[in-house]
Short mmCIF file of C-alpha atoms in Angstrom, two decimals:
data_model
loop_
_atom_site.label_atom_id
_atom_site.label_comp_id
_atom_site.label_asym_id
_atom_site.label_seq_id
_atom_site.Cartn_x
_atom_site.Cartn_y
_atom_site.Cartn_z
CA MET A 1 122.69 120.52 113.69
CA PRO A 2 125.08 121.93 116.34
CA ASP A 3 128.42 120.21 116.82
CA ALA A 4 128.29 117.74 119.74
CA SER A 5 131.33 119.26 121.41
CA ALA A 6 129.76 122.72 121.21
CA VAL A 7 126.56 121.39 122.79
CA THR A 8 128.54 119.80 125.62
CA ALA A 9 130.52 123.00 126.21
CA ALA A 10 127.28 125.01 126.35
CA VAL A 11 125.78 122.63 128.91
CA LEU A 12 128.89 122.86 131.08
CA ASP A 13 128.84 126.66 130.79
CA ASP A 14 125.24 126.64 132.01
CA LEU A 15 126.15 124.29 134.86
CA ARG A 16 128.87 126.69 135.96
CA GLN A 17 126.47 129.63 135.87
CA GLU A 18 123.84 127.73 137.87
CA SER A 19 126.42 126.81 140.50
CA ASP A 20 127.79 130.34 140.65
CA GLU A 21 124.29 131.74 141.17
CA LEU A 22 123.71 129.42 144.13
CA ASP A 23 127.17 130.26 145.46
CA LEU A 24 126.20 133.94 145.57
CA LEU A 25 123.09 133.01 147.54
CA VAL A 26 124.98 131.18 150.30
CA ALA A 27 128.36 132.92 150.36
CA GLY A 28 127.40 135.60 152.88
CA LEU A 29 125.23 133.52 155.19
CA SER A 30 125.66 133.53 158.94
CA ALA A 31 126.11 130.31 160.90
CA GLN A 32 122.47 130.57 161.95
CA GLU A 33 121.34 130.88 158.32
CA TRP A 34 123.44 127.86 157.29
CA ALA A 35 121.49 125.93 159.93
CA SER A 36 118.11 127.08 158.59
CA PRO A 37 115.73 124.17 157.88
CA THR A 38 114.81 123.67 154.23
CA PRO A 39 111.65 122.07 152.81
CA ALA A 40 113.52 118.74 152.64
CA GLU A 41 112.76 117.11 155.98
CA GLY A 42 115.82 117.00 158.24
CA TRP A 43 118.00 119.00 155.84
CA THR A 44 119.41 122.43 156.57
CA VAL A 45 120.95 124.81 154.06
CA ALA A 46 124.30 123.21 154.92
CA HIS A 47 122.95 119.75 154.11
CA GLN A 48 121.87 120.97 150.67
CA ILE A 49 125.35 122.28 149.81
CA ALA A 50 126.98 119.21 151.34
CA HIS A 51 124.86 117.00 149.10
CA LEU A 52 125.84 118.95 145.98
CA ASN A 53 129.49 118.76 147.01
CA TRP A 54 129.26 115.01 147.58
CA THR A 55 127.50 114.39 144.25
CA ASP A 56 130.08 116.48 142.40
CA GLU A 57 132.82 114.37 143.98
CA VAL A 58 131.05 111.14 143.01
CA ALA A 59 130.62 112.43 139.45
CA LEU A 60 134.34 113.28 139.37
CA THR A 61 135.13 109.74 140.48
CA ALA A 62 132.92 108.38 137.70
CA ALA A 63 134.78 110.53 135.17
CA THR A 64 138.32 109.77 136.37
CA GLU A 65 138.22 106.47 138.32
CA PRO A 66 135.42 104.26 136.99
CA ASP A 67 136.53 101.25 139.04
CA ALA A 68 136.37 103.27 142.25
CA PHE A 69 132.95 104.53 141.22
CA ALA A 70 131.74 100.94 140.79
CA ALA A 71 132.55 100.31 144.45
CA GLU A 72 130.69 103.50 145.39
CA ALA A 73 127.66 102.39 143.40
CA GLU A 74 127.65 99.04 145.20
CA ARG A 75 127.51 100.82 148.55
CA ALA A 76 124.60 102.89 147.29
CA LEU A 77 122.71 99.80 146.11
CA ALA A 78 123.19 98.25 149.56
CA ALA A 79 121.35 101.18 151.17
CA PRO A 80 119.30 102.88 148.42
CA ASP A 81 116.97 104.74 150.78
CA THR A 82 119.59 106.13 153.17
CA PHE A 83 122.96 106.60 151.47
CA VAL A 84 122.20 110.13 150.21
CA ASP A 85 121.06 111.37 153.63
CA GLU A 86 123.99 109.70 155.34
CA ALA A 87 126.53 111.32 153.00
CA ALA A 88 125.06 114.78 153.55
CA ALA A 89 124.89 114.37 157.32
CA GLU A 90 128.49 113.13 157.47
CA ALA A 91 129.77 116.18 155.57
CA VAL A 92 127.79 118.63 157.70
CA THR A 93 129.18 117.05 160.86
CA ALA A 94 132.75 117.08 159.56
CA LEU A 95 132.93 120.58 158.06
CA ALA A 96 132.10 124.08 159.24
CA PRO A 97 130.09 126.10 156.69
CA GLU A 98 133.12 128.10 155.56
CA ALA A 99 135.13 124.93 154.89
CA LEU A 100 132.16 123.26 153.20
CA LEU A 101 131.76 126.21 150.85
CA VAL A 102 135.46 126.12 149.92
CA GLU A 103 135.31 122.36 149.33
CA TRP A 104 132.22 122.69 147.13
CA ARG A 105 133.86 125.42 145.06
CA GLU A 106 137.04 123.39 144.57
CA GLY A 107 135.15 120.18 143.86
CA ARG A 108 132.89 121.61 141.20
CA ALA A 109 135.91 123.27 139.53
CA ARG A 110 137.65 119.90 139.37
CA LEU A 111 134.53 118.31 137.91
CA GLN A 112 134.27 121.00 135.25
CA GLU A 113 137.91 120.42 134.29
CA ALA A 114 137.47 116.65 134.10
CA LEU A 115 134.28 116.80 132.03
CA ARG A 116 135.73 119.30 129.58
CA ALA A 117 138.87 117.17 129.17
CA ALA A 118 136.98 113.91 128.51
CA PRO A 119 137.24 112.66 124.92
CA ALA A 120 134.22 113.04 122.67
CA GLY A 121 131.90 110.06 122.92
CA THR A 122 132.90 109.20 126.48
CA LYS A 123 130.27 107.36 128.50
CA LEU A 124 130.44 107.76 132.26
CA PRO A 125 129.17 105.11 134.67
CA TRP A 126 126.35 106.25 136.94
CA TYR A 127 123.64 104.87 139.22
CA GLY A 128 121.48 104.21 136.18
CA PRO A 129 122.62 103.73 132.57
CA PRO A 130 125.99 105.22 131.53
CA MET A 131 125.82 108.92 130.68
CA SER A 132 127.43 111.09 128.04
CA ILE A 133 129.38 114.14 129.19
CA ALA A 134 126.52 116.42 128.15
CA SER A 135 124.00 114.26 130.03
CA MET A 136 126.16 114.30 133.15
CA GLY A 137 126.40 118.08 132.93
CA THR A 138 122.64 118.32 132.52
CA ALA A 139 122.05 116.04 135.51
CA ARG A 140 124.39 118.10 137.68
CA LEU A 141 122.64 121.30 136.58
CA MET A 142 119.24 119.81 137.40
CA GLU A 143 120.35 118.83 140.88
CA THR A 144 122.05 122.17 141.48
CA TRP A 145 118.91 124.04 140.49
CA ALA A 146 116.63 121.78 142.55
CA HIS A 147 118.68 121.93 145.73
CA GLY A 148 119.21 125.62 145.12
CA GLN A 149 115.43 125.96 145.16
CA ASP A 150 115.36 124.36 148.60
CA VAL A 151 117.97 126.85 149.78
CA ALA A 152 116.06 129.78 148.31
CA ASP A 153 112.83 128.60 149.93
CA ALA A 154 114.57 128.29 153.30
CA LEU A 155 115.94 131.83 153.02
CA GLY A 156 112.71 133.35 151.70
CA VAL A 157 114.35 134.28 148.39
CA THR A 158 112.50 134.30 145.05
CA ARG A 159 114.86 133.37 142.23
CA LYS A 160 114.38 134.69 138.71
CA PRO A 161 113.83 131.81 136.26
CA THR A 162 116.46 131.55 133.52
CA GLY A 163 116.75 129.79 130.19
CA ARG A 164 118.77 127.10 131.99
CA LEU A 165 115.45 125.62 133.10
CA ARG A 166 115.16 124.04 129.65
CA HIS A 167 117.85 121.58 130.70
CA VAL A 168 115.82 120.63 133.77
CA ALA A 169 112.65 120.20 131.73
CA ARG A 170 114.41 118.10 129.12
CA ILE A 171 115.77 115.63 131.66
CA GLY A 172 112.34 115.49 133.30
CA VAL A 173 110.73 114.57 129.98
CA ARG A 174 113.42 111.99 129.20
CA ALA A 175 112.92 110.41 132.64
CA ARG A 176 109.22 109.74 132.04
CA ASP A 177 109.60 105.99 131.65
CA TYR A 178 112.09 105.80 134.52
CA ALA A 179 109.54 107.39 136.85
CA HIS A 180 107.20 104.50 136.00
CA PHE A 181 109.86 101.78 136.32
CA VAL A 182 110.95 102.78 139.84
CA ARG A 183 107.32 102.47 140.96
CA GLY A 184 106.83 99.09 139.31
CA LEU A 185 104.53 100.57 136.67
CA GLU A 186 104.43 99.90 132.95
CA PRO A 187 105.37 103.05 131.01
CA PRO A 188 102.90 104.28 128.41
CA ALA A 189 103.52 102.92 124.93
CA GLU A 190 102.85 106.23 123.19
CA GLN A 191 104.83 109.45 123.37
CA PHE A 192 103.40 112.62 124.88
CA ARG A 193 103.55 116.15 123.59
CA VAL A 194 104.97 118.53 126.22
CA GLU A 195 104.60 122.26 125.58
CA LEU A 196 106.05 124.64 128.16
CA THR A 197 106.25 128.42 128.19
CA GLY A 198 109.26 130.22 129.66
CA GLU A 199 109.39 133.58 131.39
CA ASP A 200 110.87 135.00 128.20
CA GLY A 201 107.79 133.94 126.22
CA GLU A 202 109.67 131.29 124.30
CA SER A 203 108.42 127.71 124.27
CA ALA A 204 110.18 124.49 125.20
CA VAL A 205 108.54 121.70 123.23
CA TYR A 206 109.10 117.94 123.37
CA GLY A 207 107.42 114.99 121.66
CA PRO A 208 105.45 114.60 118.43
CA GLU A 209 103.12 117.44 117.46
CA GLY A 210 100.22 115.10 116.78
CA ALA A 211 100.38 113.18 120.06
CA ALA A 212 96.95 112.53 121.57
CA GLN A 213 98.17 112.95 125.17
CA ARG A 214 99.68 116.29 126.15
CA VAL A 215 101.19 118.25 129.01
CA THR A 216 101.18 122.05 129.03
CA GLY A 217 102.09 124.81 131.44
CA PRO A 218 104.79 127.22 132.60
CA LEU A 219 108.37 125.99 132.24
CA LEU A 220 109.14 126.87 135.87
CA ASP A 221 106.14 124.96 137.18
CA PHE A 222 107.04 121.86 135.19
CA CYS A 223 110.60 121.98 136.55
CA LEU A 224 109.28 122.31 140.12
CA LEU A 225 107.05 119.32 139.43
CA VAL A 226 109.65 116.92 137.99
CA THR A 227 112.20 117.80 140.69
CA GLN A 228 109.44 117.32 143.28
CA ARG A 229 109.97 120.79 144.74
CA ALA A 230 106.25 121.60 144.73
CA HIS A 231 103.01 119.66 144.79
CA ARG A 232 101.10 119.30 141.56
CA ASP A 233 98.07 121.02 143.10
CA ASP A 234 100.12 124.19 143.56
CA LEU A 235 101.29 124.33 139.94
CA ALA A 236 99.71 125.35 136.64
CA VAL A 237 100.75 122.20 134.77
CA GLU A 238 97.90 120.44 133.01
CA ALA A 239 97.50 117.09 131.28
CA VAL A 240 95.26 115.80 128.52
CA GLY A 241 94.87 112.02 128.56
CA PRO A 242 94.86 109.46 131.40
CA ASP A 243 98.49 108.36 131.00
CA ALA A 244 99.78 111.92 130.89
CA ASP A 245 97.68 112.71 133.95
CA ARG A 246 99.13 109.78 135.88
CA TRP A 247 102.67 110.80 134.88
CA LEU A 248 102.24 114.22 136.47
CA ASP A 249 101.49 112.48 139.77
CA ILE A 250 104.73 110.46 139.72
CA ALA A 251 107.17 112.49 137.60
CA GLN A 252 110.77 112.68 138.77
CA ALA A 253 113.87 113.98 137.02
CA PHE A 254 116.37 112.38 139.41
CA ALA A 255 117.85 108.89 139.65
CA GLY A 256 117.10 106.67 142.59
CA PRO A 257 113.99 105.56 144.47
CA ALA A 258 110.68 107.28 143.96
CA GLY A 259 110.55 110.46 145.98
CA ALA A 260 107.82 111.27 148.46
CA GLY A 261 107.35 114.72 146.93
CA ARG A 262 106.12 117.79 148.76
CA PRO A 263 102.69 118.28 150.33
CA PRO A 264 100.34 120.95 148.99
CA ARG A 265 100.79 124.41 150.43
CA ALA A 266 98.95 124.87 153.71
CA ASP A 267 97.44 128.15 152.48
CA ARG A 268 95.56 126.52 149.60
#
């Protein structure tokens, strides 16, 4: 079994690469392109980067000033449906794109430093249960990839899937019960088998081999599903069993209220 510190370092390396890839996508944009609307209603490309910058800063606070984070979490609980939008809008209003990009770069570098310096076994407070360093890195990677997808869609860019998607899929699988809880639903008692195929032909597999209920499909499509970046009808993800089928309708890999998801493509 790999050493825990090596696993954490690998996750943080992947997070850095995911962020750097998105950085390359936005670094040369014009002011007009920064203002391009993304599939997230009311959010421009600038809003997407502002959100990532804000979440990195909140994660840094959780890692270095847990008491200050507790106050931040209380503010979020007071306005669970609006605090994310408000934070993004505030940053976009306050910073020009060039300054926002610099702030995001500096903020994610500080977060990397803090996470790598945290002692083994550290648990960080978050909006849900406390998270290990590796779990925090995985969550930041998932969000970076998902919001990067919004940016790519806004710019008409097709990104090449990478092996880093396995982190996104894993957190989506682990969040199965959470997706039920936030909707007031009872999670299924039995585990599912999830079998996903990557662009490289390798499989990402979760759950017991003999499970009666199963989910199969392309790794990319599953990641688009659990981050709610595409409608289920537009994806090649399939379920066997009624509980697995219901899960695919409500799956989410992110903390917070249940998302509205995306409508089916108009060209279907």
